[in-house]
XYZ file of C-alpha atoms in Angstrom:
496
model
C -10.948 26.599 92.556
C -9.760 27.028 88.928
C -6.152 26.186 88.136
C -3.773 29.129 87.799
C -1.740 29.893 84.663
C 1.409 28.701 86.451
C -0.274 25.432 87.393
C -1.527 24.739 83.865
C 1.900 25.521 82.429
C 3.505 23.136 84.937
C 0.969 20.466 83.979
C 1.708 20.993 80.282
C 5.396 20.279 80.946
C 4.426 17.265 83.077
C 2.336 15.732 80.289
C 5.133 16.252 77.791
C 6.804 13.198 79.311
C 4.036 11.486 81.290
C 0.879 9.885 79.956
C -1.088 10.334 83.186
C -0.981 12.223 86.485
C 1.038 9.432 88.085
C 3.184 8.297 85.149
C 2.032 5.373 83.026
C -1.181 4.226 84.705
C -4.522 6.010 84.681
C -6.028 6.607 88.125
C -8.578 8.618 90.075
C -5.876 11.296 90.177
C -6.593 11.869 86.470
C -10.344 11.950 87.071
C -9.934 14.410 89.966
C -7.662 16.698 87.933
C -10.003 16.538 84.929
C -12.881 17.747 87.088
C -10.937 20.925 87.885
C -11.334 22.094 84.257
C -14.453 23.975 83.194
C -13.432 23.662 79.546
C -10.601 22.299 77.414
C -7.134 23.828 77.946
C -5.971 26.328 75.285
C -4.267 24.898 72.204
C -0.836 26.355 73.050
C -0.756 23.977 76.057
C -0.683 21.097 73.582
C 0.491 18.361 75.980
C -2.087 19.251 78.606
C -4.747 19.424 75.893
C -3.745 15.954 74.652
C -4.141 14.533 78.176
C -7.473 16.347 78.620
C -8.810 14.976 75.301
C -7.709 11.456 76.223
C -9.349 11.505 79.669
C -12.478 13.084 78.187
C -12.749 10.113 75.781
C -13.381 7.743 78.717
C -16.649 9.473 79.631
C -18.437 7.717 82.518
C -15.742 4.999 82.557
C -13.509 7.440 84.446
C -15.553 6.736 87.593
C -14.041 3.240 87.535
C -10.388 4.314 87.363
C -8.287 2.737 90.152
C -7.465 4.820 93.221
C -4.507 7.197 93.003
C -1.431 6.445 95.114
C -1.014 10.099 96.099
C -3.450 12.914 96.774
C -1.283 15.662 95.288
C 1.103 16.242 92.407
C 4.196 18.355 93.036
C 5.877 19.880 89.992
C 8.869 22.155 89.486
C 8.583 25.113 87.095
C 10.851 28.153 86.881
C 12.615 26.872 90.018
C 9.329 27.018 91.927
C 7.444 24.084 93.401
C 3.789 23.869 92.401
C 1.495 21.478 94.271
C -1.823 20.506 92.675
C -4.427 18.490 94.553
C -5.525 15.312 92.752
C -7.437 13.864 95.687
C -8.709 10.390 94.869
C -11.446 10.729 97.465
C -13.158 13.500 95.493
C -16.526 12.137 94.437
C -17.203 11.919 90.722
C -20.480 13.104 89.274
C -23.047 10.309 89.265
C -21.034 8.035 91.564
C -23.042 6.394 94.309
C -22.182 6.074 97.984
C -21.716 2.330 97.727
C -18.138 2.905 96.656
C -16.309 2.758 93.368
C -17.068 -0.047 90.916
C -14.221 -2.402 90.005
C -11.386 -0.763 88.081
C -11.665 -1.339 84.327
C -9.031 -3.329 82.573
C -7.055 -0.839 80.473
C -4.453 -1.337 77.776
C -0.954 -1.234 79.267
C 1.774 -0.057 76.889
C 5.269 0.624 78.218
C 8.729 -0.206 76.848
C 8.701 -3.397 78.933
C 5.016 -4.377 79.234
C 2.318 -4.653 76.579
C -1.085 -6.000 77.604
C -4.415 -5.320 75.880
C -7.732 -5.358 77.722
C -9.500 -6.998 74.769
C -8.831 -9.987 72.533
C -9.133 -7.542 69.637
C -5.840 -6.041 70.783
C -4.679 -2.560 71.739
C -7.015 0.398 71.135
C -4.600 2.340 68.932
C -6.857 5.375 68.568
C -6.742 5.908 72.331
C -3.010 5.250 72.305
C -2.445 7.984 69.703
C -4.391 10.398 71.926
C -2.499 9.269 74.995
C 0.969 9.553 73.419
C 0.170 12.683 71.399
C 1.406 11.331 68.071
C -0.256 11.728 64.642
C -2.137 9.189 62.568
C -0.659 8.191 59.195
C -3.337 9.334 56.740
C -3.984 9.033 53.010
C -2.320 12.384 52.300
C 0.919 11.154 53.870
C 0.772 7.863 51.934
C 0.225 9.767 48.683
C 3.258 11.884 49.481
C 5.332 8.735 50.130
C 4.362 7.391 46.718
C 4.964 10.667 44.916
C 8.461 11.136 46.364
C 9.663 7.526 46.101
C 7.916 6.396 42.933
C 6.895 3.260 44.831
C 3.561 2.042 46.115
C 3.617 2.340 49.922
C 4.693 -0.819 51.717
C 1.851 -3.120 52.834
C 2.657 -2.197 56.449
C 1.738 1.403 55.593
C -1.236 0.508 53.402
C -2.742 -1.652 56.155
C -2.101 0.643 59.126
C 0.446 -1.730 60.658
C 2.664 1.336 60.781
C -0.105 3.677 61.811
C 1.339 6.653 63.692
C 4.189 9.103 63.306
C 6.037 12.081 64.719
C 7.376 14.661 62.243
C 7.314 12.389 59.180
C 6.392 15.419 57.084
C 9.676 17.066 58.119
C 11.606 14.037 56.798
C 9.701 14.184 53.507
C 10.351 17.939 53.319
C 14.076 17.167 53.523
C 13.775 14.564 50.759
C 11.822 16.994 48.601
C 14.598 19.589 48.951
C 17.268 17.046 47.977
C 18.652 16.399 51.465
C 19.468 13.024 53.017
C 18.318 11.602 56.335
C 19.374 8.457 58.171
C 17.472 5.554 59.667
C 17.889 4.199 63.183
C 16.261 1.126 64.669
C 17.290 -1.530 67.150
C 16.848 -4.819 68.932
C 17.134 -5.882 72.563
C 18.752 -9.346 72.339
C 16.766 -11.517 74.767
C 16.879 -14.864 72.960
C 19.201 -16.872 70.769
C 16.640 -16.986 67.966
C 14.415 -14.045 67.096
C 10.731 -14.635 66.327
C 8.691 -13.422 63.373
C 7.273 -10.508 65.373
C 10.791 -9.095 65.686
C 10.983 -8.809 61.893
C 8.305 -6.115 61.552
C 10.450 -3.042 62.288
C 13.349 -4.455 60.254
C 11.200 -5.264 57.199
C 9.844 -1.713 57.264
C 13.324 -0.250 57.790
C 14.768 -2.191 54.858
C 12.000 -0.935 52.571
C 12.652 2.653 53.673
C 16.398 2.226 53.140
C 15.829 0.824 49.654
C 13.319 3.419 48.391
C 15.071 6.454 49.915
C 18.676 5.204 49.453
C 19.825 6.276 52.927
C 22.248 5.006 55.597
C 21.059 2.955 58.557
C 22.342 2.357 62.099
C 21.058 -0.597 64.134
C 21.597 -0.632 67.899
C 21.775 -3.963 69.771
C 21.035 -3.160 73.416
C 22.788 -6.064 75.133
C 23.456 -3.722 78.066
C 19.732 -3.011 78.512
C 18.789 -6.694 78.605
C 21.471 -7.344 81.214
C 20.427 -4.384 83.360
C 16.739 -5.341 83.399
C 17.402 -8.880 84.630
C 16.933 -9.187 88.383
C 19.083 -12.256 89.041
C 22.549 -11.695 87.585
C 23.896 -14.892 89.244
C 22.163 -17.202 86.769
C 24.316 -18.277 83.855
C 21.771 -17.145 81.288
C 21.547 -13.684 82.852
C 25.232 -12.823 82.621
C 26.450 -9.854 80.619
C 28.507 -12.227 78.483
C 25.333 -14.153 77.620
C 23.498 -11.088 76.335
C 26.570 -9.948 74.444
C 26.691 -13.295 72.635
C 22.964 -13.069 71.874
C 23.591 -9.700 70.224
C 25.981 -11.357 67.763
C 23.503 -14.131 66.983
C 20.646 -11.673 66.539
C 22.848 -9.615 64.207
C 23.000 -12.644 61.902
C 19.205 -12.825 61.783
C 19.011 -9.113 60.961
C 21.673 -9.343 58.257
C 19.759 -12.274 56.697
C 16.939 -9.837 55.860
C 19.298 -8.703 53.088
C 20.434 -5.292 54.340
C 23.096 -3.547 52.257
C 26.473 -3.792 54.006
C 27.614 -0.613 52.233
C 24.828 1.425 53.849
C 24.302 -0.315 57.201
C 26.196 -0.161 60.492
C 25.181 -2.576 63.279
C 26.603 -2.112 66.760
C 26.436 -3.689 70.191
C 26.342 -1.180 73.059
C 28.854 -3.278 75.013
C 31.339 -3.027 72.131
C 30.680 0.455 70.817
C 29.749 2.961 73.538
C 32.571 5.508 73.831
C 34.071 8.470 71.996
C 31.658 10.799 70.178
C 28.736 8.483 70.961
C 29.401 8.654 74.701
C 29.760 12.427 74.502
C 26.148 12.596 73.336
C 25.080 10.126 76.015
C 26.543 12.478 78.629
C 24.805 15.513 77.119
C 21.452 13.745 77.334
C 22.139 12.551 80.881
C 22.993 16.079 82.033
C 19.720 17.525 80.732
C 17.272 14.839 81.919
C 16.407 14.678 85.614
C 15.609 11.647 87.744
C 12.061 12.950 88.195
C 11.631 12.959 84.425
C 12.811 9.386 83.860
C 10.857 8.247 86.909
C 7.703 9.682 85.382
C 8.416 8.301 81.908
C 9.659 4.821 82.769
C 8.214 4.163 86.205
C 11.572 3.910 87.994
C 11.528 3.806 91.783
C 13.896 3.372 94.723
C 14.534 -0.265 93.779
C 15.679 0.577 90.216
C 19.389 0.161 89.620
C 21.443 3.185 88.607
C 22.196 1.330 85.370
C 18.502 1.223 84.472
C 18.116 4.905 85.286
C 20.947 5.998 83.015
C 20.166 3.597 80.122
C 17.564 5.763 78.302
C 20.336 8.191 77.352
C 22.128 5.348 75.527
C 19.023 4.586 73.474
C 18.654 8.303 72.733
C 22.200 8.889 71.447
C 21.884 7.105 68.051
C 19.200 9.669 67.124
C 21.969 12.236 66.540
C 24.243 12.081 63.495
C 27.210 13.411 65.504
C 27.251 10.089 67.396
C 28.703 8.529 64.214
C 31.495 10.803 62.898
C 32.935 7.974 60.783
C 29.638 8.003 58.819
C 28.589 11.665 58.847
C 31.870 13.497 59.436
C 31.277 16.852 61.137
C 27.578 17.009 60.217
C 25.434 17.407 63.315
C 22.164 18.186 61.564
C 21.369 15.084 59.495
C 17.717 14.257 60.276
C 16.932 10.879 61.826
C 13.892 8.635 61.228
C 13.175 5.823 63.688
C 10.813 2.975 62.708
C 9.812 1.164 65.906
C 7.000 -0.366 67.916
C 4.929 2.284 69.653
C 5.965 0.837 73.022
C 9.386 2.409 72.410
C 7.903 5.896 72.019
C 8.562 6.963 75.650
C 12.316 6.730 74.998
C 11.995 9.053 72.059
C 9.554 11.472 73.684
C 12.371 12.016 76.156
C 14.881 12.279 73.294
C 12.763 14.789 71.394
C 12.370 16.877 74.548
C 16.099 17.046 75.228
C 17.362 17.380 71.620
C 16.900 21.177 71.217
C 18.516 21.751 74.617
C 21.758 20.154 73.394
C 21.697 21.656 69.905
C 20.294 18.749 67.889
C 17.252 18.070 65.715
C 14.379 16.069 67.120
C 14.237 12.560 65.625
C 11.142 11.643 63.606
C 9.323 8.377 64.274
C 7.152 5.805 62.531
C 5.181 3.660 64.998
C 4.028 0.112 64.373
C 1.257 -1.868 65.982
C 2.195 -4.947 68.000
C 2.587 -8.392 66.507
C 0.115 -10.569 68.419
C 1.002 -13.752 70.265
C -0.386 -17.007 68.870
C -2.725 -17.101 71.864
C -4.424 -13.853 70.850
C -3.994 -10.118 70.357
C -4.269 -9.240 74.063
C -0.468 -9.590 74.300
C 2.434 -9.312 71.881
C 4.539 -12.288 70.822
C 7.190 -13.178 73.408
C 10.492 -14.920 72.725
C 10.364 -16.499 76.193
C 7.156 -18.465 75.464
C 7.546 -21.071 72.703
C 3.790 -21.674 72.531
C 3.130 -17.988 71.790
C 5.899 -17.567 69.219
C 7.108 -18.729 65.842
C 10.894 -18.571 65.858
C 13.058 -17.869 62.840
C 14.635 -21.300 63.405
C 11.329 -23.240 63.352
C 11.007 -25.955 60.721
C 8.109 -26.163 58.265
C 6.558 -28.903 60.402
C 6.939 -26.875 63.626
C 5.260 -23.885 61.966
C 2.354 -26.071 60.874
C 1.931 -27.621 64.325
C 2.095 -24.272 66.168
C -0.442 -22.595 63.894
C -2.865 -25.521 64.037
C -2.521 -26.050 67.801
C -2.056 -22.580 69.298
C -3.291 -19.881 66.869
C -6.362 -18.249 68.435
C -9.390 -18.707 66.208
C -12.236 -16.359 65.392
C -14.279 -19.304 64.151
C -17.514 -20.599 65.637
C -18.051 -23.609 67.910
C -19.541 -25.813 65.189
C -19.225 -26.028 61.424
C -22.940 -25.337 61.064
C -22.747 -22.203 63.196
C -19.630 -21.035 61.354
C -21.304 -21.496 57.966
C -24.259 -19.459 59.189
C -22.522 -16.643 61.113
C -18.988 -16.596 59.663
C -15.679 -16.076 61.448
C -14.436 -12.972 63.243
C -11.335 -11.623 61.479
C -10.840 -8.983 64.186
C -9.791 -11.605 66.745
C -8.520 -14.426 64.517
C -4.738 -14.620 64.826
C -4.234 -16.469 61.540
C -5.950 -13.667 59.646
C -3.985 -11.051 61.611
C -0.719 -12.743 60.611
C -1.778 -12.754 56.956
C -2.238 -8.962 57.131
C 1.447 -8.765 58.063
C 2.922 -11.257 55.605
C 0.594 -11.736 52.618
C 1.568 -9.028 50.158
C -1.355 -9.467 47.739
C -4.109 -7.021 48.784
C -6.743 -8.643 46.578
C -5.992 -12.137 47.898
C -6.160 -10.875 51.499
C -9.542 -9.233 50.881
C -10.851 -12.412 49.243
C -9.811 -14.441 52.321
C -11.421 -11.888 54.641
C -14.715 -12.035 52.780
C -14.772 -15.835 52.564
C -13.925 -16.315 56.249
C -16.332 -13.609 57.446
C -19.157 -15.092 55.379
C -18.544 -18.633 56.604
C -17.477 -19.989 53.209
C -13.937 -20.568 54.561
C -13.436 -22.624 57.734
C -10.793 -22.036 60.405
C -8.717 -25.002 59.210
C -8.689 -23.617 55.674
C -7.669 -20.155 56.904
C -4.835 -21.672 58.946
C -3.699 -23.628 55.873
C -3.399 -20.357 53.935
C -1.214 -18.860 56.662
C 0.929 -21.980 56.998
C 1.678 -21.861 53.273
C 2.720 -18.198 53.427
C 4.893 -18.598 56.533
C 6.592 -21.801 55.393
C 7.645 -20.152 52.134
C 8.847 -16.967 53.853
C 10.796 -18.875 56.503
C 12.423 -21.269 54.024
C 13.753 -18.303 52.035
C 14.949 -16.564 55.194
C 16.713 -19.664 56.533
C 18.565 -20.137 53.252
C 19.891 -16.558 53.474
C 20.730 -17.066 57.159
C 23.011 -20.011 56.303
C 25.155 -17.648 54.226
C 25.784 -15.213 57.103
C 29.197 -15.975 58.644
C 31.130 -14.467 61.544
C 33.136 -12.563 58.928
C 29.888 -11.102 57.519
C 28.902 -9.953 61.012
C 32.322 -8.358 61.466
C 31.874 -6.391 58.231
C 28.526 -4.978 59.362
C 29.741 -4.219 62.903
C 33.021 -2.498 62.013
C 32.849 1.322 62.336
C 33.434 2.682 58.837
C 32.163 5.160 56.268
C 28.962 4.243 54.460
C 27.959 4.913 50.858
C 24.932 7.152 50.391
């Protein structure tokens, strides 16, 4: 039986905040629902259409989706409950009686878990479809250059920042002579940050410099405490995460942010006043069902975890910082972040008009791969997968040579004949992040792909780049004192 107009409208609202029928993970529920459509949903149901296009892209692979946990989906629209059958026992076209084949490994991208199904990394094209964002294209890059007078940053040129939400609206504001502000953040989980943590901050600094705008940086020490299961361990105390926030602030400051235009804050220290007022407004207009669908919360989730997303949403609104923006409630916000943080801001963008604020715009980055390979992002908790900002030149050399996943061949002869695979080689991936010279990068790609350059030679190129970058960073880091941190973290007016 075809879906009714009420049912499709309810589904459109559901897919505004959920990637799949049952939240984050694709299942036979999605396949069963997809089979209820005779054609694509109309364009005005944009969220439902996004989901439909994404599921359609799997083709015959959808027969291998894992079983759904529930056979129906109950939604609330206009104060009415709508129940839609998504029966995972419904047989897919072409599926034999011998049962379903093994579930395919699929990319997992949530704010707390990133795992690719391939050593080539996340399929970002599918992720754009799944999240409903927009690709950064040449037209947008040309507009960046025209408005700033600067060549786009290498992260933009190389699709490291590859997706956006409403970036054109930010550039419209710039074109009309209006200011916006930047917001990014860090969840302090380790004493020393690793080089993957730098990506959003490097991009943010470039944006601050070329647009001459203020910046707020949120340190979510509360989040890291709330997500730890065993609060009795010394290293899982609230005090521990609060101290990590201060140490991480020093690393961030060492990237040479302008103290006159940058405010850094710890949630533990800062939440209150006008900021907390906005937290409450968000909390009042987001239901438990919504956050459960977005973040996968269940009966075992603490109430602290459930309310935290509102705290990450609040810095998106200029009225959270009256000492910076005065009475202005309409200063647009741009958030550079990893795409795993997008669910927080899909929620924020949904609630913003309901509480009288503008939707924040976003720039999404790809993930910085672990040394072991692009199937997972670099983790501060695994020293063999990470290069820390405190590593010495010798430690960097040893880690790259010992742990960096290679796209080279088994023998020198085979490598000379067939060449290396830059798509899976971690050393080459890292050079795309940190080697600024486009011509030099292309030369390395061609030499390695053709077999003229061996894996050891490619790793030597990366080691040279990282050792230089880290030596310069560590010299700046030595100059950051507790007094410097206090200056950045004191609420005050900024110059812009």
